[in-house]
Coordinates of C-alpha atoms in Angstrom, one line a residue:
Chain T
X1 CA 0.0 0.0 0.0
X2 CA 1.2 3.6 -0.7
X3 CA 1.7 5.3 2.7
X4 CA 1.7 9.0 2.0
X5 CA 1.8 10.0 5.6
X6 CA -1.1 12.3 5.2
X7 CA -3.3 12.4 8.3
X8 CA -7.0 11.9 7.9
X9 CA -9.5 14.7 8.9
X10 CA -9.9 13.5 12.5
X11 CA -6.2 13.7 13.2
X12 CA -6.2 17.3 11.8
X13 CA -8.8 18.4 14.3
X14 CA -6.7 16.8 17.0
X15 CA -3.6 18.6 15.7
X16 CA -5.5 21.9 15.7
X17 CA -6.3 21.5 19.3
X18 CA -2.9 20.4 20.3
X19 CA -1.1 23.2 18.5
X20 CA -3.3 25.7 20.2
X21 CA -2.3 24.2 23.5
X22 CA 1.4 24.1 22.7
X23 CA 1.1 27.8 21.7
X24 CA -0.6 28.7 24.9
X25 CA 1.8 26.8 27.1
X26 CA 4.7 28.5 25.2
X27 CA 6.1 25.3 23.8
X28 CA 6.1 26.8 20.3
X29 CA 5.7 30.3 19.0
X30 CA 2.7 31.6 17.0
X31 CA 4.7 31.6 13.8
X32 CA 5.8 28.0 14.4
X33 CA 2.1 27.0 15.1
X34 CA 1.0 28.5 11.9
X35 CA 3.8 26.9 9.9
X36 CA 2.9 23.5 11.4
X37 CA -0.7 23.9 10.6
X38 CA -0.1 25.2 7.1
X39 CA 2.0 22.1 6.4
X40 CA -0.8 19.8 7.1
X41 CA -3.6 21.9 5.8
X42 CA -1.9 22.0 2.4
X43 CA -1.5 18.3 2.5
X44 CA -5.2 17.9 3.4
X45 CA -6.2 19.9 0.4
X46 CA -4.0 17.7 -1.7
X47 CA -5.6 14.6 -0.2
X48 CA -9.1 15.9 -0.8
X49 CA -8.2 16.3 -4.5
X50 CA -7.0 12.8 -4.5
X51 CA -10.2 11.5 -3.0
X52 CA -12.1 13.1 -5.8
X53 CA -9.8 11.2 -8.3
X54 CA -10.7 8.0 -6.4
X55 CA -14.4 8.7 -6.6
X56 CA -14.3 9.6 -10.2
X57 CA -12.1 6.6 -11.0
X58 CA -14.4 4.2 -9.2
X59 CA -17.5 5.6 -10.8
X60 CA -15.6 5.3 -14.2
X61 CA -14.8 1.7 -13.5
X62 CA -18.5 1.0 -12.7
X63 CA -19.7 2.7 -15.9
X64 CA -17.1 0.8 -18.0
X65 CA -18.2 -2.5 -16.3
X66 CA -21.9 -1.8 -17.1
X67 CA -21.0 -0.8 -20.6
X68 CA -19.1 -4.0 -21.3
X69 CA -22.1 -6.1 -20.0
X70 CA -24.5 -4.2 -22.2
X71 CA -22.2 -4.5 -25.1
X72 CA -22.2 -8.3 -24.7
X73 CA -25.9 -8.3 -24.1
X74 CA -26.8 -6.3 -27.1
X75 CA -24.4 -8.2 -29.6
X76 CA -24.9 -11.5 -28.1
X77 CA -26.3 -13.4 -31.1
X78 CA -23.6 -12.0 -33.4
X79 CA -20.7 -13.5 -31.4
X80 CA -19.8 -17.2 -31.5
X81 CA -19.5 -19.1 -28.2
X82 CA -15.8 -19.4 -27.9
X83 CA -15.2 -15.8 -28.9
X84 CA -17.6 -14.7 -26.2
X85 CA -15.7 -16.8 -23.6
X86 CA -12.3 -15.5 -24.7
X87 CA -13.6 -11.9 -24.6
X88 CA -14.8 -12.3 -21.1
X89 CA -11.7 -14.0 -19.8
X90 CA -9.5 -11.4 -21.8
X91 CA -11.3 -8.4 -20.4
X92 CA -11.0 -9.7 -16.8
X93 CA -7.3 -10.4 -17.2
X94 CA -6.4 -7.1 -19.0
X95 CA -8.3 -5.0 -16.4
X96 CA -6.5 -6.8 -13.5
X97 CA -3.1 -6.7 -15.0
X98 CA -3.3 -3.0 -16.0
X99 CA -4.7 -2.2 -12.6
X100 CA -1.8 -4.0 -10.8
X101 CA 0.8 -2.3 -13.1
X102 CA -0.4 1.2 -12.4
X103 CA -1.2 0.8 -8.7
X104 CA 1.5 -1.5 -7.5
X105 CA 4.2 -2.4 -10.0
X106 CA 4.9 1.2 -11.2
X107 CA 2.9 3.0 -8.5
X108 CA 2.6 6.0 -10.9
X109 CA -1.3 6.1 -10.9
X110 CA -2.3 4.3 -7.7
X111 CA -5.9 5.6 -7.7
X112 CA -6.6 4.7 -11.4
X113 CA -4.8 1.4 -11.0
X114 CA -6.9 0.5 -7.9
X115 CA -10.1 1.4 -9.8
X116 CA -9.0 -0.9 -12.7
X117 CA -8.6 -3.7 -10.1
X118 CA -12.1 -2.9 -8.9
X119 CA -13.4 -3.0 -12.5
X120 CA -11.7 -6.4 -12.8
X121 CA -13.8 -7.7 -9.8
X122 CA -17.0 -6.4 -11.5
X123 CA -16.1 -8.0 -14.9
X124 CA -15.5 -11.3 -13.0
X125 CA -19.0 -11.1 -11.7
X126 CA -20.5 -10.3 -15.0
X127 CA -18.5 -13.2 -16.5
X128 CA -20.3 -15.6 -14.2
X129 CA -23.7 -14.2 -15.5
X130 CA -22.6 -14.3 -19.1
X131 CA -21.3 -17.8 -19.0
X132 CA -24.6 -18.9 -17.3
X133 CA -26.2 -17.4 -20.3
X134 CA -24.0 -19.0 -22.9
X135 CA -24.5 -22.5 -21.4
X136 CA -28.1 -22.0 -20.3
X137 CA -27.2 -22.8 -16.7
X138 CA -30.0 -22.1 -14.2
X139 CA -29.4 -24.4 -11.2
X140 CA -29.8 -22.9 -7.7
X141 CA -29.5 -19.1 -8.6
X142 CA -28.0 -17.9 -5.3
X143 CA -24.8 -19.8 -6.2
X144 CA -23.9 -17.3 -8.8
X145 CA -23.8 -14.4 -6.3
X146 CA -21.9 -16.6 -3.8
X147 CA -19.3 -17.4 -6.5
X148 CA -18.9 -13.7 -7.2
X149 CA -18.7 -12.6 -3.6
X150 CA -16.3 -15.3 -2.6
X151 CA -14.1 -15.1 -5.7
X152 CA -13.2 -11.5 -5.1
X153 CA -12.2 -11.7 -1.5
X154 CA -8.6 -12.9 -2.3
X155 CA -8.1 -9.9 -4.5
X156 CA -9.4 -7.6 -1.8
X157 CA -6.9 -9.1 0.6
X158 CA -3.9 -8.9 -1.7
X159 CA -4.6 -5.4 -2.8
X160 CA -6.0 -4.1 0.5
X161 CA -9.0 -2.8 -1.5
X162 CA -11.8 -1.2 0.4
X163 CA -14.1 -1.0 -2.6
X164 CA -13.8 -4.7 -3.3
X165 CA -14.3 -5.4 0.3
X166 CA -17.6 -3.4 0.3
X167 CA -18.6 -5.1 -3.0
X168 CA -18.0 -8.5 -1.5
X169 CA -20.0 -7.7 1.7
X170 CA -23.0 -6.4 -0.3
X171 CA -22.9 -9.6 -2.5
X172 CA -22.6 -12.0 0.4
X173 CA -25.6 -10.2 2.1
X174 CA -27.6 -10.5 -1.1
X175 CA -26.6 -14.1 -1.2
X176 CA -27.8 -15.0 2.2
X177 CA -31.1 -13.2 1.7
X178 CA -31.7 -15.2 -1.5
X179 CA -30.7 -18.5 0.2
X180 CA -32.7 -17.9 3.3
X181 CA -35.9 -16.4 1.8
X182 CA -35.8 -18.6 -1.2
X183 CA -34.9 -22.0 0.3
X184 CA -35.8 -21.4 4.0
X185 CA -32.7 -22.6 5.8
X186 CA -30.2 -21.2 8.3
X187 CA -27.3 -20.8 5.9
X188 CA -24.7 -21.3 8.5
X189 CA -21.9 -20.6 6.0
X190 CA -22.8 -16.9 6.0
X191 CA -21.5 -15.9 9.4
X192 CA -18.2 -17.7 8.6
X193 CA -17.7 -15.8 5.3
X194 CA -18.8 -12.5 6.8
X195 CA -16.3 -12.9 9.6
X196 CA -13.6 -13.1 7.1
X197 CA -14.8 -9.7 5.7
X198 CA -14.9 -8.2 9.1
X199 CA -11.4 -9.4 9.7
X200 CA -10.3 -7.8 6.5
X201 CA -12.1 -4.5 7.3
X202 CA -10.1 -4.4 10.6
X203 CA -6.9 -5.2 8.7
X204 CA -7.6 -2.2 6.4
X205 CA -8.5 -0.1 9.5
X206 CA -11.7 0.9 7.7
X207 CA -14.7 1.9 9.9
X208 CA -16.8 2.1 6.7
X209 CA -15.9 -1.5 5.8
X210 CA -16.9 -2.7 9.2
X211 CA -20.1 -0.6 9.3
X212 CA -21.2 -2.1 5.9
X213 CA -20.4 -5.7 6.9
X214 CA -22.2 -5.9 10.3
X215 CA -25.8 -5.2 8.9
X216 CA -25.3 -8.5 7.1
X217 CA -25.0 -10.4 10.4
X218 CA -28.1 -8.6 11.8
X219 CA -30.1 -9.5 8.7
X220 CA -28.8 -13.1 8.7
X221 CA -29.8 -13.6 12.4
X222 CA -33.3 -12.0 11.7
X223 CA -33.9 -14.3 8.7
X224 CA -32.7 -17.3 10.6
X225 CA -35.2 -16.5 13.3
X226 CA -38.0 -16.2 10.7
X227 CA -36.9 -19.6 9.3
X228 CA -36.9 -21.2 12.7
X229 CA -40.6 -20.1 13.4
X230 CA -42.5 -21.6 10.5
X231 CA -45.9 -21.1 12.0
X232 CA -48.0 -17.9 11.8
X233 CA -45.9 -15.4 9.9
X234 CA -47.2 -12.1 11.3
X235 CA -46.4 -13.0 14.8
X236 CA -42.9 -14.3 13.8
X237 CA -42.2 -10.9 12.3
X238 CA -43.1 -9.1 15.5
X239 CA -40.9 -11.4 17.6
X240 CA -38.0 -11.0 15.0
X241 CA -38.1 -7.2 15.4
X242 CA -37.8 -7.6 19.1
X243 CA -34.8 -9.9 18.5
X244 CA -33.2 -7.3 16.1
X245 CA -33.4 -4.8 19.0
X246 CA -31.4 -7.3 21.2
X247 CA -28.9 -7.9 18.3
X248 CA -28.6 -4.1 18.1
X249 CA -27.8 -4.0 21.9
X250 CA -25.0 -6.6 21.4
X251 CA -23.6 -4.7 18.4
X252 CA -23.7 -1.4 20.4
X253 CA -22.1 -3.1 23.4
X254 CA -19.3 -4.4 21.2
X255 CA -18.8 -0.8 20.0
X256 CA -18.6 0.4 23.6
X257 CA -16.0 -2.3 24.2
X258 CA -13.9 -0.8 21.5
X259 CA -13.6 2.5 23.5
X260 CA -11.8 0.8 26.2
X261 CA -8.5 0.9 24.4
X262 CA -7.2 3.9 22.4
X263 CA -6.0 1.7 19.6
X264 CA -9.4 0.2 18.9
X265 CA -11.5 3.3 19.7
X266 CA -11.7 4.4 15.9
X267 CA -13.8 1.3 15.3
X268 CA -16.4 2.2 18.0
X269 CA -18.4 4.3 15.6
X270 CA -19.6 1.8 13.0
X271 CA -20.7 -0.6 15.7
X272 CA -22.5 2.1 17.5
X273 CA -24.3 3.3 14.4
X274 CA -25.5 -0.1 13.3
X275 CA -26.4 -1.1 16.9
X276 CA -28.4 2.1 17.6
X277 CA -30.1 1.9 14.1
X278 CA -31.1 -1.7 14.8
X279 CA -32.6 -0.8 18.2
X280 CA -34.3 2.3 17.1
X281 CA -35.7 1.0 13.8
X282 CA -37.2 -2.2 15.3
X283 CA -38.8 -0.2 18.2
X284 CA -40.0 2.3 15.7
X285 CA -41.7 -0.4 13.6
X286 CA -43.2 -2.0 16.7
X287 CA -44.6 1.4 17.8
X288 CA -47.3 1.2 15.0
X289 CA -50.6 -0.2 16.3
X290 CA -51.9 -1.5 13.1
X291 CA -48.7 -3.5 12.4
X292 CA -48.8 -5.1 15.9
X293 CA -52.5 -5.8 15.4
X294 CA -51.9 -7.5 12.1
X295 CA -49.1 -9.4 13.6
X296 CA -51.0 -10.7 16.6
X297 CA -54.0 -11.7 14.6
X298 CA -52.7 -15.3 14.0
X299 CA -50.9 -15.8 17.3
X300 CA -53.1 -18.7 18.2
X301 CA -51.0 -21.0 16.0
X302 CA -47.7 -19.4 17.0
X303 CA -45.0 -21.4 18.7
X304 CA -41.8 -19.8 19.7
X305 CA -38.8 -21.6 18.5
X306 CA -35.8 -22.9 20.4
X307 CA -33.5 -21.0 18.1
X308 CA -35.2 -17.8 18.9
X309 CA -35.1 -18.3 22.7
X310 CA -31.4 -19.4 22.5
X311 CA -30.5 -16.4 20.3
X312 CA -32.4 -14.0 22.5
X313 CA -30.9 -15.2 25.7
X314 CA -27.4 -15.3 24.3
X315 CA -27.6 -11.8 22.9
X316 CA -29.0 -10.4 26.2
X317 CA -26.5 -12.2 28.4
X318 CA -23.5 -11.3 26.3
X319 CA -24.5 -7.7 26.0
X320 CA -25.0 -7.4 29.8
X321 CA -21.7 -9.1 30.4
X322 CA -19.9 -6.8 28.0
X323 CA -21.5 -3.8 29.7
X324 CA -20.3 -4.9 33.1
X325 CA -16.9 -5.2 31.8
X326 CA -17.0 -1.7 30.3
X327 CA -18.4 -0.5 33.6
X328 CA -15.5 -2.0 35.6
X329 CA -12.9 -0.6 33.2
X330 CA -14.6 2.8 33.1
X331 CA -14.9 3.0 36.9
X332 CA -11.1 2.7 37.2
X333 CA -10.4 5.3 34.5
X334 CA -13.3 7.6 35.7
X335 CA -14.8 7.7 32.1
X336 CA -18.6 8.3 31.9
X337 CA -20.5 5.1 32.6
X338 CA -23.6 6.6 31.0
X339 CA -23.4 4.5 27.8
X340 CA -23.4 1.2 29.6
X341 CA -26.2 2.3 31.8
X342 CA -28.2 3.4 28.8
X343 CA -27.8 -0.1 27.3
X344 CA -28.6 -1.7 30.5
X345 CA -31.9 0.2 30.6
X346 CA -32.8 -0.8 27.1
X347 CA -32.0 -4.4 27.8
X348 CA -34.5 -4.3 30.7
X349 CA -37.1 -2.7 28.5
X350 CA -36.7 -5.3 25.7
X351 CA -37.1 -8.2 28.1
X352 CA -40.1 -6.6 29.6
X353 CA -41.6 -6.0 26.2
X354 CA -41.0 -9.6 25.3
X355 CA -43.0 -10.6 28.3
X356 CA -46.0 -8.4 27.4
X357 CA -45.8 -9.5 23.8
X358 CA -46.0 -13.2 24.8
X359 CA -49.1 -12.6 26.8
X360 CA -50.7 -11.0 23.7
X361 CA -51.8 -7.8 25.4
X362 CA -51.8 -5.7 22.2
X363 CA -52.8 -2.4 23.7
X364 CA -50.4 -2.6 26.5
X365 CA -47.6 -3.7 24.2
X366 CA -48.0 -0.8 21.8
X367 CA -48.3 1.6 24.7
X368 CA -45.2 0.2 26.4
X369 CA -43.2 0.3 23.1
X370 CA -44.2 4.0 22.5
X371 CA -43.2 5.0 26.0
X372 CA -40.0 3.1 25.7
X373 CA -39.1 4.4 22.3
X374 CA -39.6 8.0 23.5
X375 CA -37.5 7.5 26.6
X376 CA -34.8 5.7 24.7
X377 CA -34.6 8.5 22.2
X378 CA -34.3 11.1 25.0
X379 CA -31.7 9.0 26.7
X380 CA -29.7 8.6 23.6
X381 CA -29.6 12.4 23.0
X382 CA -28.8 13.0 26.7
X383 CA -26.0 10.4 26.8
X384 CA -24.7 11.7 23.5
X385 CA -24.6 15.2 24.9
X386 CA -22.9 14.2 28.2
X387 CA -20.3 11.9 26.6
X388 CA -19.7 14.4 23.7
X389 CA -20.7 12.0 20.8
X390 CA -22.4 14.0 18.0
X391 CA -23.5 10.8 16.4
X392 CA -25.8 9.9 19.3
X393 CA -27.3 13.4 19.4
X394 CA -27.9 13.4 15.6
X395 CA -29.3 9.8 15.5
X396 CA -31.5 10.6 18.5
X397 CA -32.9 13.8 17.0
X398 CA -33.5 12.1 13.7
X399 CA -35.6 9.4 15.3
X400 CA -37.3 12.0 17.5
X401 CA -38.6 13.8 14.4
X402 CA -39.6 10.5 12.8
X403 CA -41.5 9.4 15.9
X404 CA -43.3 12.8 16.1
X405 CA -44.4 12.5 12.5
X406 CA -45.6 8.9 12.9
X407 CA -47.6 9.7 16.1
X408 CA -49.1 12.7 14.4
X409 CA -50.4 10.5 11.7
X410 CA -51.5 7.8 14.1
X411 CA -53.6 10.2 16.3
X412 CA -54.9 12.9 13.9
X413 CA -55.4 11.2 10.6
X414 CA -58.9 10.1 11.4
X415 CA -59.8 13.1 13.6
X416 CA -59.0 16.1 11.5
X417 CA -60.2 17.2 8.1
X418 CA -57.5 16.2 5.6
X419 CA -56.7 19.8 4.5
X420 CA -56.4 20.8 8.1
X421 CA -54.3 17.7 8.8
X422 CA -51.7 18.5 6.3
X423 CA -51.6 22.3 7.0
X424 CA -51.2 21.8 10.7
X425 CA -48.7 19.1 10.1
X426 CA -46.7 21.2 7.6
X427 CA -46.7 24.2 10.0
X428 CA -45.6 22.0 12.9
X429 CA -42.7 20.6 10.8
X430 CA -41.5 24.0 9.7
X431 CA -41.5 25.5 13.1
X432 CA -40.3 22.4 14.9
X433 CA -37.6 21.9 12.3
X434 CA -36.2 25.4 12.7
X435 CA -36.2 25.2 16.5
X436 CA -34.7 21.7 16.5
X437 CA -31.9 22.6 14.0
X438 CA -31.0 25.7 15.9
X439 CA -30.8 23.8 19.1
X440 CA -29.0 20.9 17.5
X441 CA -26.3 23.3 16.2
X442 CA -26.0 24.9 19.6
X443 CA -25.6 21.6 21.3
X444 CA -23.0 20.4 18.8
X445 CA -21.2 23.7 19.1
X446 CA -21.2 23.6 22.9
X447 CA -19.9 20.1 22.7
X448 CA -17.0 21.2 20.6
X449 CA -16.3 24.1 22.9
X450 CA -16.4 21.9 26.0
X451 CA -14.1 19.5 24.1
X452 CA -11.5 22.2 23.8
X453 CA -11.9 23.3 27.5
X454 CA -11.5 19.7 28.7
Chain O
X1 CA 7.7 -9.2 -5.0
X2 CA 5.3 -11.3 -2.9
X3 CA 2.3 -9.2 -3.6
X4 CA 2.6 -9.8 -7.3
X5 CA 2.7 -13.6 -6.8
X6 CA -0.3 -13.5 -4.5
X7 CA -2.1 -11.2 -7.0
X8 CA -1.5 -13.7 -9.8
X9 CA -2.9 -16.5 -7.5
X10 CA -6.0 -14.4 -6.6
X11 CA -6.7 -13.7 -10.3
X12 CA -6.1 -17.3 -11.3
X13 CA -8.6 -18.4 -8.8
X14 CA -11.3 -16.3 -10.4
X15 CA -10.4 -17.4 -14.0
X16 CA -10.2 -21.0 -12.9
X17 CA -13.6 -20.7 -11.3
X18 CA -15.1 -19.5 -14.5
X19 CA -13.3 -22.2 -16.5
X20 CA -14.6 -24.9 -14.1
X21 CA -18.1 -23.5 -14.6
X22 CA -17.7 -23.8 -18.4
X23 CA -15.9 -27.2 -18.2
X24 CA -18.6 -29.0 -16.3
X25 CA -21.3 -28.0 -18.8
X26 CA -19.0 -28.4 -21.7
X27 CA -18.2 -32.0 -20.8
X28 CA -21.8 -32.8 -20.3
X29 CA -22.6 -31.3 -23.7
X30 CA -19.7 -33.0 -25.4
X31 CA -19.9 -36.5 -23.9
X32 CA -23.4 -36.8 -22.7
X33 CA -26.3 -38.8 -24.4
X34 CA -28.5 -36.5 -26.4
X35 CA -32.1 -36.7 -25.7
X36 CA -35.3 -34.8 -26.7
X37 CA -37.6 -33.7 -23.9
X38 CA -41.1 -32.2 -24.4
X39 CA -41.6 -28.8 -22.7
X40 CA -43.8 -25.7 -22.5
X41 CA -42.8 -22.1 -21.9
X42 CA -43.9 -20.5 -18.7
X43 CA -44.4 -16.8 -18.0
X44 CA -41.1 -15.8 -16.3
X45 CA -40.9 -13.2 -13.6
X46 CA -37.5 -11.8 -13.2
X47 CA -35.4 -8.7 -13.5
X48 CA -34.0 -9.9 -16.8
X49 CA -37.6 -10.6 -18.0
X50 CA -37.8 -11.3 -21.7
X51 CA -34.1 -12.2 -21.9
X52 CA -34.8 -15.9 -21.4
X53 CA -37.6 -18.3 -21.8
X54 CA -38.4 -20.3 -18.7
X55 CA -39.1 -23.9 -19.7
X56 CA -41.4 -26.3 -17.9
X57 CA -40.5 -29.9 -18.9
X58 CA -42.8 -32.7 -18.8
X59 CA -40.3 -34.4 -16.5
X60 CA -40.2 -31.4 -14.2
X61 CA -43.6 -32.2 -12.6
X62 CA -44.0 -35.9 -11.7
X63 CA -47.3 -37.5 -10.6
X64 CA -46.2 -39.9 -7.9
X65 CA -49.3 -42.0 -8.6
X66 CA -48.0 -42.8 -12.1
X67 CA -44.2 -42.8 -11.6
X68 CA -42.5 -45.5 -9.5
X69 CA -41.2 -43.8 -6.4
X70 CA -40.7 -46.9 -4.3
X71 CA -42.8 -45.3 -1.5
X72 CA -40.0 -42.9 -0.7
X73 CA -40.9 -39.6 1.0
X74 CA -39.9 -36.4 -0.7
X75 CA -39.4 -32.9 0.6
X76 CA -38.1 -29.6 -0.9
X77 CA -34.3 -29.3 -1.6
X78 CA -33.8 -33.1 -1.7
X79 CA -31.6 -34.3 -4.5
X80 CA -33.4 -36.9 -6.6
X81 CA -32.7 -39.1 -9.6
X82 CA -35.3 -39.9 -12.3
X83 CA -34.9 -42.8 -14.6
X84 CA -35.7 -42.0 -18.3
X85 CA -37.4 -44.4 -20.7
X86 CA -38.2 -43.8 -24.4
X87 CA -41.6 -42.5 -25.2
X88 CA -41.9 -42.0 -29.0
X89 CA -39.1 -39.6 -30.0
X90 CA -39.1 -38.1 -26.5
X91 CA -37.9 -39.4 -23.1
X92 CA -40.3 -39.8 -20.2
X93 CA -39.7 -40.3 -16.5
X94 CA -40.3 -43.9 -15.3
X95 CA -39.0 -43.8 -11.8
X96 CA -37.8 -41.3 -9.1
X97 CA -35.6 -42.0 -6.2
X98 CA -33.1 -40.5 -3.7
X99 CA -30.7 -43.2 -4.7
X100 CA -28.7 -43.1 -8.0
X101 CA -29.8 -45.7 -10.4
X102 CA -27.2 -48.4 -11.4
X103 CA -24.9 -47.4 -14.3
X104 CA -26.1 -48.3 -17.8
X105 CA -29.5 -46.7 -17.3
X106 CA -30.2 -43.2 -18.6
X107 CA -31.1 -41.0 -15.6
X108 CA -31.2 -37.2 -14.7
X109 CA -30.2 -35.6 -11.4
X110 CA -32.4 -32.8 -10.0
X111 CA -33.4 -30.9 -6.8
X112 CA -37.1 -30.9 -5.6
X113 CA -38.6 -27.5 -5.7
X114 CA -41.8 -28.4 -4.0
X115 CA -44.0 -31.4 -3.1
X116 CA -47.7 -30.9 -3.5
X117 CA -49.5 -33.2 -0.9
X118 CA -52.9 -32.6 -2.4
X119 CA -52.2 -33.8 -5.9
X120 CA -49.2 -36.0 -4.9
X121 CA -47.0 -34.2 -7.4
X122 CA -43.3 -33.3 -7.1
X123 CA -41.7 -30.5 -9.0
X124 CA -38.1 -31.0 -9.8
X125 CA -35.4 -28.5 -11.0
X126 CA -32.7 -30.0 -13.2
X127 CA -30.8 -26.6 -13.8
X128 CA -31.8 -26.5 -17.4
X129 CA -35.1 -24.6 -17.3
X130 CA -33.8 -21.3 -18.7
X131 CA -33.0 -20.7 -22.3
X132 CA -31.3 -17.4 -22.8
X133 CA -32.3 -15.4 -26.0
X134 CA -31.4 -11.9 -27.2
X135 CA -33.2 -9.1 -25.6
X136 CA -37.0 -8.8 -26.2
X137 CA -37.2 -11.9 -28.4
X138 CA -38.2 -14.2 -25.5
X139 CA -41.6 -12.6 -25.2
X140 CA -42.5 -13.5 -28.8
X141 CA -41.9 -17.1 -28.2
X142 CA -43.7 -17.2 -24.9
X143 CA -46.7 -15.3 -26.1
X144 CA -47.1 -17.7 -28.9
X145 CA -48.9 -20.1 -26.5
X146 CA -50.0 -22.9 -28.8
X147 CA -46.6 -23.8 -30.3
X148 CA -44.9 -27.2 -29.8
X149 CA -41.6 -26.8 -27.9
X150 CA -38.9 -29.4 -27.7
X151 CA -35.5 -29.2 -26.1
X152 CA -32.3 -31.1 -26.9
X153 CA -30.7 -32.0 -23.6
X154 CA -27.3 -33.8 -23.0
X155 CA -27.3 -36.1 -20.0
X156 CA -24.0 -37.6 -18.8
X157 CA -23.4 -40.9 -17.0
X158 CA -23.7 -39.2 -13.5
X159 CA -27.0 -37.7 -14.3
X160 CA -25.9 -34.1 -14.9
X161 CA -27.8 -32.5 -17.7
X162 CA -27.2 -29.5 -20.0
X163 CA -29.5 -27.7 -22.4
X164 CA -28.2 -27.4 -25.9
X165 CA -31.0 -26.6 -28.4
X166 CA -34.5 -25.5 -28.4
X167 CA -37.0 -26.4 -31.2
X168 CA -40.2 -24.5 -32.0
X169 CA -42.5 -26.6 -34.1
X170 CA -39.6 -28.7 -35.1
X171 CA -37.4 -25.8 -36.2
X172 CA -34.2 -25.0 -34.1
X173 CA -34.2 -21.5 -32.6
X174 CA -31.0 -19.8 -33.7
X175 CA -29.8 -16.3 -33.2
X176 CA -26.3 -16.5 -34.6

């Protein structure tokens, strides 16, 4: 990999702060401070230009790949079988070879070269599809996606390519969705393959790579749950959403575990986001009365599966255990213990909700979910503010707005005249939005100021 | 340069995967026994709609009351073998089983899509039910509902099958 020594944006913010302190402590003079900052600011601008090249090159590779597929598709009948096969193989090999030459062998156009390698991985995938066409192969369709996703992982490892990693994790997620929804089985191979991708994302030190691979796990577990409960679909969906919130807890807890060490703290963010989104989205869906009503209609034939109970208890126990571990570490270092406490609270709520749901008290369940969702949102914002994590504040506020809109529809849709309904709603949104945005900015600004003061 | 060596290995894996995919079908096409199967087109539902014709062979749906199943129980995703016997110029299914028939007999390997308890039918996928055609030409063939459709299929000694030609009213569909 080409190490340019250019610090990413976060380090620059850190440097800004440090240089300010060095100046105030008299370690360096004002001119020196300016010279240091200028040195890195220039580099940052250079880096941003480079990122633009990467984005352009990746889009270019994608377009070229699509073009090649369309060319083949349009001129299919005119080309003999063996020419088609050689064209496919040739384009894959040429794209990879040129990419390797520019990015690694000569290293003169690293970004363009890497995009060509990415193009190679797309051409390989289209090759699978085109060969299936030539030989009229149609057996077990998810295998094609699997073959594509698995086949490009070695290249991602050798080239340290984030774009191919993301491609592979999207493909494998599509694969498990196809397998599990189309053929109704647990697909135990998926967690194994996805772990390889998570490992690679850590090797590449890419929070984005981690963040795009974990949702696959959440989805896989949710689908496995649905597969395990074959009876009464609606009720299974309700229980699955409850399970997703517990999975979210565990994912979030793993994120909090990352903050224990400085070295791993960069990777806290993707786990936090995926975890929180899983919790909030599943609660949000369960907060609609009509959905819960539909889901509970056929609960008579519902049987909870052993798989579900096992997954639910394992998730709950392991998130509580990791929280206690964080709590212990945090106590010694006097870091805020708010996050673990928040999660502990949500765990309690989820278990409680599971209890009400299993006694089929529809009204109580929806009421409890709504109260819980509201308090969780407030708690997320509060914890985000106290522990200075803008992501929590932003996510919390986002779901606050969603929740308000959803409840407005719930309560007033039947009560008000439709014109009044929309006018009042629009006005509330405009006013509320302005107030909220002002406060959000204020909160974030304060957080930054406090950060400097600390 | 170790990276170069590993890169060559990684790319070779991909090319080899594609070649194996071709090789399996090619060997079936080249060395298999050629048979003619009766089939009908079914309306496909897919993103590439119109780019291929979905075929429903007579041997895809088996009535267990008529075909010898040896009282075996069938469920979706089971791998099964059907023994083929001549039926005029076509081949028809005579028996279905989880066990591979003894060599010398002509048989096809497939995976059960579904088992219909009510009619006692099983539906089997042999991996040959898509015939790819140039864009937009598939619909014309499908829309022409009353045509007679026959497929030439190669079957090798292990029961693997590959679709080679499709005939509409006795005439081969060719796009080249």
